[in-house]
mmCIF file of C-alpha atoms in Angstrom:
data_model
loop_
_atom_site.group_PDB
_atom_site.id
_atom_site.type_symbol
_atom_site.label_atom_id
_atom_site.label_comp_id
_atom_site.label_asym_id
_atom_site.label_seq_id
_atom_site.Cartn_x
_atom_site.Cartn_y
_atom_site.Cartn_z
ATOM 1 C CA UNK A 1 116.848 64.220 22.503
ATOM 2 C CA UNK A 2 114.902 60.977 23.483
ATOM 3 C CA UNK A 3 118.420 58.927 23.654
ATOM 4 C CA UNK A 4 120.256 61.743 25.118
ATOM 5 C CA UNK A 5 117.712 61.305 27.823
ATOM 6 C CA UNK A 6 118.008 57.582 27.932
ATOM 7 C CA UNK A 7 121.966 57.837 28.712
ATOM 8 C CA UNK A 8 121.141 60.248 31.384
ATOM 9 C CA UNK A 9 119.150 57.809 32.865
ATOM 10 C CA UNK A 10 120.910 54.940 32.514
ATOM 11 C CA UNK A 11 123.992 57.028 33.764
ATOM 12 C CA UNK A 12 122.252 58.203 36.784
ATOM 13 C CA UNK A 13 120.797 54.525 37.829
ATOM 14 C CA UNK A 14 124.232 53.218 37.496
ATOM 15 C CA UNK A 15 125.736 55.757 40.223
ATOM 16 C CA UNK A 16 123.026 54.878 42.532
ATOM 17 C CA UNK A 17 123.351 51.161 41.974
ATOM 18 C CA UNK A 18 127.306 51.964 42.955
ATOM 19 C CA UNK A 19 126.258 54.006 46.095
ATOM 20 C CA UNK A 20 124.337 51.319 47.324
ATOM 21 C CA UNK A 21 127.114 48.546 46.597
ATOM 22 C CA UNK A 22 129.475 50.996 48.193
ATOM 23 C CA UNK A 23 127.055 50.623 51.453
ATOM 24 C CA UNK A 24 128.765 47.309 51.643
ATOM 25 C CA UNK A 25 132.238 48.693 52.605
ATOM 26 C CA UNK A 26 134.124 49.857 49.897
ATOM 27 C CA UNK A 27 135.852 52.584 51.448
ATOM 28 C CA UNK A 28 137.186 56.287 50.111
ATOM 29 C CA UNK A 29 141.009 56.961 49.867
ATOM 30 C CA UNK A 30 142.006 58.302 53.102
ATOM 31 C CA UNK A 31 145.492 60.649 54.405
ATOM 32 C CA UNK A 32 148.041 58.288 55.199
ATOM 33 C CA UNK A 33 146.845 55.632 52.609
ATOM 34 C CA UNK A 34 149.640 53.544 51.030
ATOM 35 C CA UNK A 35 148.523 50.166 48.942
ATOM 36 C CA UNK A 36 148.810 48.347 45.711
ATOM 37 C CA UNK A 37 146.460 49.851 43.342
ATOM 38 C CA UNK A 38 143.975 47.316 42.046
ATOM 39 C CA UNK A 39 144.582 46.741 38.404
ATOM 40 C CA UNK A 40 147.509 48.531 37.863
ATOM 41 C CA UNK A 41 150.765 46.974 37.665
ATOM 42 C CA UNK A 42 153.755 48.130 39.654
ATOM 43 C CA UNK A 43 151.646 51.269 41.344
ATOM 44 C CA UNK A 44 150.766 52.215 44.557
ATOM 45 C CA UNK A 45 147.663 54.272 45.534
ATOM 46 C CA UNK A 46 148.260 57.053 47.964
ATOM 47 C CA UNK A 47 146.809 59.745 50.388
ATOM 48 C CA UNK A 48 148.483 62.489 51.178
ATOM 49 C CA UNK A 49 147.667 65.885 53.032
ATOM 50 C CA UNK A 50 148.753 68.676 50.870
ATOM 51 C CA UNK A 51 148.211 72.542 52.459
ATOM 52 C CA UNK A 52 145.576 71.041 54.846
ATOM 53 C CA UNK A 53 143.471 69.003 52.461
ATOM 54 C CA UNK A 54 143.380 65.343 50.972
ATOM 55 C CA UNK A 55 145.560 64.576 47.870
ATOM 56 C CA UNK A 56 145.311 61.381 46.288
ATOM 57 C CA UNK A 57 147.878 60.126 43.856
ATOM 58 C CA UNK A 58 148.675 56.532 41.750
ATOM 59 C CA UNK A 59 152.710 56.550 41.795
ATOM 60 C CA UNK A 60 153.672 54.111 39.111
ATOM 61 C CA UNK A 61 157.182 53.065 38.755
ATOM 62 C CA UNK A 62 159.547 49.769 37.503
ATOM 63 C CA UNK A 63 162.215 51.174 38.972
ATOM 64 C CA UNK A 64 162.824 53.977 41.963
ATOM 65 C CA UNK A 65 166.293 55.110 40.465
ATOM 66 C CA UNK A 66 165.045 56.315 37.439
ATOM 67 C CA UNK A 67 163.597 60.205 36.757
ATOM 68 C CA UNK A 68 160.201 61.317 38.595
ATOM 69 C CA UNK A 69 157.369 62.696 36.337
ATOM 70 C CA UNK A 70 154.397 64.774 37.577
ATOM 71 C CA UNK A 71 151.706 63.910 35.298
ATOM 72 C CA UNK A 72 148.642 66.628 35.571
ATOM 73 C CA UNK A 73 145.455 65.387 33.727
ATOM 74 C CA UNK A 74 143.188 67.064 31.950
ATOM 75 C CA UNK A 75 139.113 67.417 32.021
ATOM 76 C CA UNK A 76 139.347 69.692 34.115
ATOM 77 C CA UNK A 77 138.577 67.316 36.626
ATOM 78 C CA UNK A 78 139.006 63.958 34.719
ATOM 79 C CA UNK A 79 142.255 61.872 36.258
ATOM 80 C CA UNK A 80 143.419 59.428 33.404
ATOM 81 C CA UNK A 81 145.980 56.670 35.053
ATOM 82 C CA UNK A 82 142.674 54.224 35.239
ATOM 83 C CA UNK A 83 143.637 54.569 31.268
ATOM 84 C CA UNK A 84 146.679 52.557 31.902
ATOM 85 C CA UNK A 85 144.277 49.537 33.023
ATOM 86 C CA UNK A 86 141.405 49.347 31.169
ATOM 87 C CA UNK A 87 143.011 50.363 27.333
ATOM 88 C CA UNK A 88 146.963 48.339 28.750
ATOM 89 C CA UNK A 89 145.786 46.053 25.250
ATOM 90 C CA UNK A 90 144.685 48.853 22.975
ATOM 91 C CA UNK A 91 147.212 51.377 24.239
ATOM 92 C CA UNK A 92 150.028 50.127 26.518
ATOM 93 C CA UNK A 93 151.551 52.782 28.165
ATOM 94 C CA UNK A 94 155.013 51.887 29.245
ATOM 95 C CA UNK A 95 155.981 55.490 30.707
ATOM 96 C CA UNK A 96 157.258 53.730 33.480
ATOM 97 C CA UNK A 97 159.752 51.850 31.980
ATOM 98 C CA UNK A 98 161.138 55.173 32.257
ATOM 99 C CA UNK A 99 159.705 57.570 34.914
ATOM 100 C CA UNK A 100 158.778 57.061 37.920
ATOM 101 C CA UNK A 101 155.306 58.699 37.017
ATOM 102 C CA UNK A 102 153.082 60.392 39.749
ATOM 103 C CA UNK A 103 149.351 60.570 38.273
ATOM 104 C CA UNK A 104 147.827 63.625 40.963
ATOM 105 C CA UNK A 105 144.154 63.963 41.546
ATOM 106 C CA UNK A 106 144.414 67.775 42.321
ATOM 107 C CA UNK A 107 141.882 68.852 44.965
ATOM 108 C CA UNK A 108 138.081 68.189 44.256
ATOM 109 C CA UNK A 109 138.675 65.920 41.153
ATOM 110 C CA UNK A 110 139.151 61.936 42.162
ATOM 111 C CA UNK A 111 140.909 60.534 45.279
ATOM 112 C CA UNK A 112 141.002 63.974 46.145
ATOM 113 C CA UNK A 113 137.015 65.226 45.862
ATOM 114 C CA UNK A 114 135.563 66.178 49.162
ATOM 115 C CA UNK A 115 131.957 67.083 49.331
ATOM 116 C CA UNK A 116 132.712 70.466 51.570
ATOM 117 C CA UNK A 117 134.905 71.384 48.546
ATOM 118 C CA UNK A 118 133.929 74.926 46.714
ATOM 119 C CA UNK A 119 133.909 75.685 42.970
ATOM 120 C CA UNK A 120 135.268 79.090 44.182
ATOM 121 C CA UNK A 121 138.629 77.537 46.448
ATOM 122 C CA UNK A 122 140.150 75.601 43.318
ATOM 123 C CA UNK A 123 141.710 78.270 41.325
ATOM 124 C CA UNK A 124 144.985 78.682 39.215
ATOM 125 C CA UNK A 125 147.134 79.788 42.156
ATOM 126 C CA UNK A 126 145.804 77.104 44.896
ATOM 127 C CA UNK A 127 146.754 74.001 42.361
ATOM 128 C CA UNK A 128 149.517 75.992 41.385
ATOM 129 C CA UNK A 129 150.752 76.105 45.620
ATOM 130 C CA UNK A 130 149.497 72.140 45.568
ATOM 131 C CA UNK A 131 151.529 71.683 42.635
ATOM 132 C CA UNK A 132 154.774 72.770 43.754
ATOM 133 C CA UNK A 133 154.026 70.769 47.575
ATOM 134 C CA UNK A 134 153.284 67.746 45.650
ATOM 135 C CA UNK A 135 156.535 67.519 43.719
ATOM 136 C CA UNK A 136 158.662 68.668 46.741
ATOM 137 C CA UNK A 137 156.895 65.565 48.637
ATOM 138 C CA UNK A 138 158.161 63.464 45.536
ATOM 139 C CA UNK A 139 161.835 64.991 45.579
ATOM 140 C CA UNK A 140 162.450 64.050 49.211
ATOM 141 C CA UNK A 141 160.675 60.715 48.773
ATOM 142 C CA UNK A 142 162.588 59.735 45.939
ATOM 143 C CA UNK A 143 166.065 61.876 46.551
ATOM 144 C CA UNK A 144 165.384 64.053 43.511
ATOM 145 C CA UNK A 145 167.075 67.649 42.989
ATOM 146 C CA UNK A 146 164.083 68.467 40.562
ATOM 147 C CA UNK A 147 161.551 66.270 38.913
ATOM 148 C CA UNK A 148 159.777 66.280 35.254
ATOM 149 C CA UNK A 149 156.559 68.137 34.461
ATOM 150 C CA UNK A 150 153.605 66.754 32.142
ATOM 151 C CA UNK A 151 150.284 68.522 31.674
ATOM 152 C CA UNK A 152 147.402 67.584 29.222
ATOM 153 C CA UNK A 153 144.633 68.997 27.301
ATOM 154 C CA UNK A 154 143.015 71.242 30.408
ATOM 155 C CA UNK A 155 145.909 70.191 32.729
ATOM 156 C CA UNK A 156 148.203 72.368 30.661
ATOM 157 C CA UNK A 157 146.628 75.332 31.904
ATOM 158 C CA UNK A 158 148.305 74.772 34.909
ATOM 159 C CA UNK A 159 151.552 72.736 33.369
ATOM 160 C CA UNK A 160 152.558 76.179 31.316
ATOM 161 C CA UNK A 161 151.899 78.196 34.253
ATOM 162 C CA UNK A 162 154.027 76.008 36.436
ATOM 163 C CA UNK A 163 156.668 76.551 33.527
ATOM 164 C CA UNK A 164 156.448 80.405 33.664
ATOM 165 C CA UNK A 165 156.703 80.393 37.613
ATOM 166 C CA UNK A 166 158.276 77.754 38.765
ATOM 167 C CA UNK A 167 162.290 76.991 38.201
ATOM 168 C CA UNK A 168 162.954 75.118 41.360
ATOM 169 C CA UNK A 169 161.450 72.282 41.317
ATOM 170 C CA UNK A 170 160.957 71.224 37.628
ATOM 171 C CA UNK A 171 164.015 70.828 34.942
ATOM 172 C CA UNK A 172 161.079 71.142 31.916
ATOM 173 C CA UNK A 173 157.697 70.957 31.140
ATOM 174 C CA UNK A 174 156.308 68.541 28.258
ATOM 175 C CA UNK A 175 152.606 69.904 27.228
ATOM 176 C CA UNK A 176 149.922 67.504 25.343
ATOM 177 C CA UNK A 177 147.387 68.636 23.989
ATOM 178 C CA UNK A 178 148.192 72.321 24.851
ATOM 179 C CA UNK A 179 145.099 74.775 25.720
ATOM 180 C CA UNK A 180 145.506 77.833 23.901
ATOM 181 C CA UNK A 181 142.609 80.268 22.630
ATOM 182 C CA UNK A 182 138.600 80.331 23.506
ATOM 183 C CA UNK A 183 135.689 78.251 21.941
ATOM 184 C CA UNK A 184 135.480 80.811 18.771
ATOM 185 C CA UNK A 185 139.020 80.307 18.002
ATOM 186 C CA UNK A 186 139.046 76.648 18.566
ATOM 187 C CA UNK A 187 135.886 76.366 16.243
ATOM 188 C CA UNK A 188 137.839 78.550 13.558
ATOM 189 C CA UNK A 189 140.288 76.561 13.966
ATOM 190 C CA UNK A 190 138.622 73.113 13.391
ATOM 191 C CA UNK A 191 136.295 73.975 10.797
ATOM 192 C CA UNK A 192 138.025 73.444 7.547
ATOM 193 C CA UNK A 193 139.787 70.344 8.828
ATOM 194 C CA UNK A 194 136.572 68.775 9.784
ATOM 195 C CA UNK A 195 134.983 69.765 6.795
ATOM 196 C CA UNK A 196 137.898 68.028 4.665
ATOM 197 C CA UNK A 197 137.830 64.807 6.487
ATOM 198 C CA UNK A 198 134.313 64.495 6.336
ATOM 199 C CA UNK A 199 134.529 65.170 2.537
ATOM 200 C CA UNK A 200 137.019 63.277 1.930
ATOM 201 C CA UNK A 201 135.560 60.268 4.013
ATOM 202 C CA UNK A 202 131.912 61.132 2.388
ATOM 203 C CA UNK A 203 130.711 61.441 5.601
ATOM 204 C CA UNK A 204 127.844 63.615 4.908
ATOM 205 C CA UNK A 205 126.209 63.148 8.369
ATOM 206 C CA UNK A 206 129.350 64.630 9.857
ATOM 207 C CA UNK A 207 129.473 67.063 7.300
ATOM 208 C CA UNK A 208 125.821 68.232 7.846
ATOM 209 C CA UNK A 209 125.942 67.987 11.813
ATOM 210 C CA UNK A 210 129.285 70.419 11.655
ATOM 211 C CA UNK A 211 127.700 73.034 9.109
ATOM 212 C CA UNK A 212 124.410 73.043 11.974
ATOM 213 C CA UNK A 213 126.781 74.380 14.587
ATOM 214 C CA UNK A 214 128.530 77.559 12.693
ATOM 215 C CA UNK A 215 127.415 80.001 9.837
ATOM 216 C CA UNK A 216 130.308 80.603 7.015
ATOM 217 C CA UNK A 217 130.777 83.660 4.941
ATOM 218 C CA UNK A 218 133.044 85.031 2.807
ATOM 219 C CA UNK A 219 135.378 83.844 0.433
ATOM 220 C CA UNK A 220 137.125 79.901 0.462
ATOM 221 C CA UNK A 221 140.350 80.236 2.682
ATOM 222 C CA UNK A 222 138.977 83.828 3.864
ATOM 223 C CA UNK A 223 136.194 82.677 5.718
ATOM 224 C CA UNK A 224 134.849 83.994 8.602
ATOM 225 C CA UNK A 225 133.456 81.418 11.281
ATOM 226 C CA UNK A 226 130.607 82.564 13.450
ATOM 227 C CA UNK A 227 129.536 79.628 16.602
ATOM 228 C CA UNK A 228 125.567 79.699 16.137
ATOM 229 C CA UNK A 229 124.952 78.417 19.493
ATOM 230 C CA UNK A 230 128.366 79.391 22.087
ATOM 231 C CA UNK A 231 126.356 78.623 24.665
ATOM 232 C CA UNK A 232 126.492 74.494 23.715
ATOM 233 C CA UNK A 233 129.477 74.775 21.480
ATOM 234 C CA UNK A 234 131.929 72.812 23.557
ATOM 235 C CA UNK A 235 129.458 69.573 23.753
ATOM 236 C CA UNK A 236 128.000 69.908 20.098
ATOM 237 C CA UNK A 237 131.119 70.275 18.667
ATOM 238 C CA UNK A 238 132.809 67.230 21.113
ATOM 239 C CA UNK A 239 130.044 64.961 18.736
ATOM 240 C CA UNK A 240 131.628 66.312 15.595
ATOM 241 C CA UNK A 241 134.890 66.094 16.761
ATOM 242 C CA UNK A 242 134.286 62.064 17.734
ATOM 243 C CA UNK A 243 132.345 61.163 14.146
ATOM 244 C CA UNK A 244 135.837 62.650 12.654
ATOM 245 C CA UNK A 245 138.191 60.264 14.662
ATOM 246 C CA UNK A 246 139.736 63.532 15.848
ATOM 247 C CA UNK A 247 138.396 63.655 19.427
ATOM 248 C CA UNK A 248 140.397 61.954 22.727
ATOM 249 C CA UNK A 249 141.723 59.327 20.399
ATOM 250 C CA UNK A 250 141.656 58.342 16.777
ATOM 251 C CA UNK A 251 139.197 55.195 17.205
ATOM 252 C CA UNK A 252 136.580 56.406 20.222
ATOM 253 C CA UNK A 253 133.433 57.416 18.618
ATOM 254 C CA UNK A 254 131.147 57.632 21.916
ATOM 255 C CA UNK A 255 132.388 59.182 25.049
ATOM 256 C CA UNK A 256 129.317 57.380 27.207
ATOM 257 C CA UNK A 257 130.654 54.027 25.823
ATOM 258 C CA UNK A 258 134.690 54.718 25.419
ATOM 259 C CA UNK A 259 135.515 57.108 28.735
ATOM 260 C CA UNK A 260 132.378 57.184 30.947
ATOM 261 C CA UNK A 261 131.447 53.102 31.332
ATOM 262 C CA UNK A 262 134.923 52.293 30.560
ATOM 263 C CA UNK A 263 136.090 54.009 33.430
ATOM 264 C CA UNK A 264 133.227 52.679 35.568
ATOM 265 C CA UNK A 265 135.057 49.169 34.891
ATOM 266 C CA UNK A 266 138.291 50.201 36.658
ATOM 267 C CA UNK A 267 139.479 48.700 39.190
ATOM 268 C CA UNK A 268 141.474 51.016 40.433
ATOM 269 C CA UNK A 269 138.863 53.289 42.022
ATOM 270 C CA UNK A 270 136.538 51.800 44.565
ATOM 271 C CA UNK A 271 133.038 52.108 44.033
ATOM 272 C CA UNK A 272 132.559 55.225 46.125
ATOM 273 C CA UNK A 273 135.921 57.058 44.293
ATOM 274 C CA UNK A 274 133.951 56.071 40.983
ATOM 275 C CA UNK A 275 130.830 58.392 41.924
ATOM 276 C CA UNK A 276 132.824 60.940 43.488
ATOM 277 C CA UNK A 277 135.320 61.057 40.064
ATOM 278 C CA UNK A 278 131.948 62.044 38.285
ATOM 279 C CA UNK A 279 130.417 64.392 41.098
ATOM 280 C CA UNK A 280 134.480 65.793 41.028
ATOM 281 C CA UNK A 281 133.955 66.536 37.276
ATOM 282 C CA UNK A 282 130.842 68.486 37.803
ATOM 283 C CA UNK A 283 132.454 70.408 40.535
ATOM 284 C CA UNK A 284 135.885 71.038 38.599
ATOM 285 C CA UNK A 285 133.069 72.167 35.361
ATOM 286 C CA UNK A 286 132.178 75.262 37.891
ATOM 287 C CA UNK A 287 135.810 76.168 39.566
ATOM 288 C CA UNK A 288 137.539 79.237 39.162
ATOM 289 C CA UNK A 289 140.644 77.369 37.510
ATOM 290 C CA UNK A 290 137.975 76.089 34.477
ATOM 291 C CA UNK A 291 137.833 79.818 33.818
ATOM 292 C CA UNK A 292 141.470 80.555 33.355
ATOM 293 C CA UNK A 293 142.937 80.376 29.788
ATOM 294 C CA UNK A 294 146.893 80.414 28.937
ATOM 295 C CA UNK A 295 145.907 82.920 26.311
ATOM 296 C CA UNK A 296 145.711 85.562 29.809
ATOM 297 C CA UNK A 297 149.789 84.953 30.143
ATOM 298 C CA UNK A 298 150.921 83.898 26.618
ATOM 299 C CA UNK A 299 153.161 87.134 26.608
ATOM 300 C CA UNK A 300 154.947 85.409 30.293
ATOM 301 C CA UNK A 301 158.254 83.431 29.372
ATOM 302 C CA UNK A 302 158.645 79.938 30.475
ATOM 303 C CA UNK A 303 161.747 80.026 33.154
ATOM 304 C CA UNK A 304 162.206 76.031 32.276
ATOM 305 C CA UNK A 305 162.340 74.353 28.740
ATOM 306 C CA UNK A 306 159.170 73.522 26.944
ATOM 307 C CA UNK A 307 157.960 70.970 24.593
ATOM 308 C CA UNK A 308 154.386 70.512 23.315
ATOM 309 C CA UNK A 309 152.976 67.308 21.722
ATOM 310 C CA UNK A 310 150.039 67.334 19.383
ATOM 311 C CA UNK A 311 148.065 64.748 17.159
ATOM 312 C CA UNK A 312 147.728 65.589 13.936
ATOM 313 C CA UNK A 313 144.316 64.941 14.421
ATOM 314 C CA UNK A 314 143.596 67.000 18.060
ATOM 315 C CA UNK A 315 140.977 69.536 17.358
ATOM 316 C CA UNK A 316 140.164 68.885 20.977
ATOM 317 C CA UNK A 317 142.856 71.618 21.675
ATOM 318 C CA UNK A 318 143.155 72.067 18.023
ATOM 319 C CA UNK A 319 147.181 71.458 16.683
ATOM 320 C CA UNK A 320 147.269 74.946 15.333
ATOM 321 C CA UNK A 321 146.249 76.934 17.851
ATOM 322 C CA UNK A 322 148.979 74.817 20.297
ATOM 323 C CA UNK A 323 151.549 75.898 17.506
ATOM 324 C CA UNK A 324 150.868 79.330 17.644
ATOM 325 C CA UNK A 325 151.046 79.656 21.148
ATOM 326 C CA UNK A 326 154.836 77.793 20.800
ATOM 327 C CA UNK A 327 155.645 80.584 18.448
ATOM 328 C CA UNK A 328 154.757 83.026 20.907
ATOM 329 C CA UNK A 329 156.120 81.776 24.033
ATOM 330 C CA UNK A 330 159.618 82.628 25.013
ATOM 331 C CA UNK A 331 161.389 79.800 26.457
ATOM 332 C CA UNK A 332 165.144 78.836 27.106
ATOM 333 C CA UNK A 333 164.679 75.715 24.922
ATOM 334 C CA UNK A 334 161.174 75.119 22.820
ATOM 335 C CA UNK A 335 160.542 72.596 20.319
ATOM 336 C CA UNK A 336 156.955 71.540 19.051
ATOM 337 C CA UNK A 337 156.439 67.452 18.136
ATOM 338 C CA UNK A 338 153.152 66.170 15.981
ATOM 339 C CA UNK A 339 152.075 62.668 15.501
ATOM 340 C CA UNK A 340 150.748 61.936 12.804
ATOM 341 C CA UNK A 341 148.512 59.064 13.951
ATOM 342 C CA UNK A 342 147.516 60.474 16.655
ATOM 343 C CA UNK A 343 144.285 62.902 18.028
ATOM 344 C CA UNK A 344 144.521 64.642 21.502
ATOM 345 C CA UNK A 345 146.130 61.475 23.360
ATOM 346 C CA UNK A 346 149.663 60.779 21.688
ATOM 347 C CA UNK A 347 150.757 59.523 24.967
ATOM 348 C CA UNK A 348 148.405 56.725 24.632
ATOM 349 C CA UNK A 349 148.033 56.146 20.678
ATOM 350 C CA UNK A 350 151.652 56.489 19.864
ATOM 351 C CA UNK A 351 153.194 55.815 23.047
ATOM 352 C CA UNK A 352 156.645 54.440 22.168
ATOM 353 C CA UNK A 353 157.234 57.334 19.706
ATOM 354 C CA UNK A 354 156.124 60.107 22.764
ATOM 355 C CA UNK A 355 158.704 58.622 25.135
ATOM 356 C CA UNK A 356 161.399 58.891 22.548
ATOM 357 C CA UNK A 357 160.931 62.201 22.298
ATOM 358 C CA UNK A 358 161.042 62.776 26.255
ATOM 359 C CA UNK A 359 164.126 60.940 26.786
ATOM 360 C CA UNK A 360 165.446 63.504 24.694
ATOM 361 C CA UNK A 361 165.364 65.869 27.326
ATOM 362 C CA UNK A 362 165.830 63.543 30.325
ATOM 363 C CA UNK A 363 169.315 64.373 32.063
#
């Protein structure tokens, strides 16, 4: 508790020492913006107005002829193209060798936070609306019939619901990390896994801190799985799921050291869009659109084809419970890809292998 205390502290000081460095001019994205993103090779940074409210979007491309991708991010409320600078040596993403890729901060998250913002205004069908605006503004900019959809983890929420709604504007819809099922199922779903690869890797820390967070009864393979504490589950287990390498990639262990400073070293964000990304998280944490689950509208057929990508090692959104939910789904075209060396960011830890498997499917 002491050093969970410590990195709250530490955290906090950090965004004030930003605030006050911001006092020295750094300024906030702004409607009508259009400049070279810091740090980012061939990508412009951009603010546009979208149904009466800021949008900002990094629109990353090698070449203006080729397809345009809508890339959704997941969290909710955590944009990820500041990936694509500080991990370009660990995990070069070369999507845009490809795609002309728009990475959307959706309303209150990023670029796009605004302090006058309510929890209550961002919901399903108002990113939905945004959605559909921001990849009609990318059809006419780039002389597009339709474009290419990508959601992850928490983004797909909204990717699959785009997919079940939405014909016009996207020709498919490629889901990482797919959402499907509540905390219960998600822990029922992790359990044994965990427990194996902790076993396996004689991790008995892991193994003991995993066995703290459920109780387990019945028989082996019939077990039933009952979440001592839901009220916590979702952070407790995000510790197990980093000590077994099968959290937001195979290799982070500590999200305050791998995601939260890392991103603080972007360049890509200004000082003042760094403390609003964070104040953006806590704000998307409480929105009507963090309570929506795809389980709601599994039964709803996708109008456009769909194709989900998992790591083998993603119990973030655990591999299984994505499967199922491809099972379900009715779809003109479905097809379900795992990588095997990857956890809930294949796009990232196998990148070359993910892109193959899109051009499949590129016209």
């Amino acid at each position: 508790m002491k050093t969970r205390k410590n990195h709250s502290t530490i955290i906090i000081s950090i965004l004030i020492f930003l605030g006050v460095m911001n006092m020295t001019g750094c300024a906030t994205l702004k409607i009508g913006t259009d400049e070279k993103a810091k740090g980012l090779e061939n990508t412009r940074k951009l603010g546009v107005e979208i149904n009466g409210a800021l949008n900002g979007i990094f629109i990353t491309s090698t070449n203006e002829d080729n397809p345009v991708l809508l890339f959704i991010s997941g969290g909710p409320g955590v944009p990820e193209v500041w990936l694509n600078e500080v991990y370009d040596r660990q995990y070069p993403n070369k999507l845009a060798e490809h795609f002309t890729v728009c990475y959307w901060d959706y309303i209150g998250e990023g670029l796009s936070y605004n302090k006058n913002i309510k929890a209550e205004e961002i919901t399903l069908e108002r990113l939905s609306e945004d959605a559909r605006a921001i990849a009609n503004y990318l059809k006419e900019k780039y002389n597009k019939e339709k474009i290419y959809l990508m959601a992850h983890s928490s983004g797909s929420n909204l990717g699959l619901h785009l997919a079940q709604t939405d014909s016009d504007d996207f020709y498919c819809y490629f889901g990482m990390g797919q959402v499907y099922g509540d905390d219960e199922a998600r822990m029922c779903a992790a359990y044994n896994f965990l427990k194996e690869e902790f076993e396996k890797a004689g991790n008995m820390k892991g193994l003991k801190k995993l066995n703290k967070l459920v109780s387990v009864s019945g028989d082996s393979g019939n077990e039933k799985i009952t979440i001592k504490k839901p009220e916590t589950i979702g952070r407790d287990l995000e510790q197990v799921l980093l000590m077994a390498g099968c959290a937001t990639t195979r290799e982070m262990r500590s999200d305050a050291k791998d995601i939260f400073f890392k991103q603080l070293s972007a360049k890509c964000y200004t000082n003042q869009e760094k403390i609003n990304y964070w104040k953006g998280k806590k704000l998307l944490s409480k929105s009507a659109y963090r309570k929506y689950n795809t389980e709601q509208d599994a039964d709803k057929p996708a109008l456009i084809p769909v194709y989900f990508f998992s790591g083998y090692y993603d119990y973030t959104t655990p591999i299984t419970l994505s499967k199922e939910l491809l099972e379900k789904l009715e779809a003109p075209e479905k097809k379900f890809y795992t990588f095997y060396n990857s956890a809930h960011s294949p796009l990232w830890e196998e990148n070359e292998l993910v892109i193959e498997a899109m051009l499949e499917h590129v016209r």
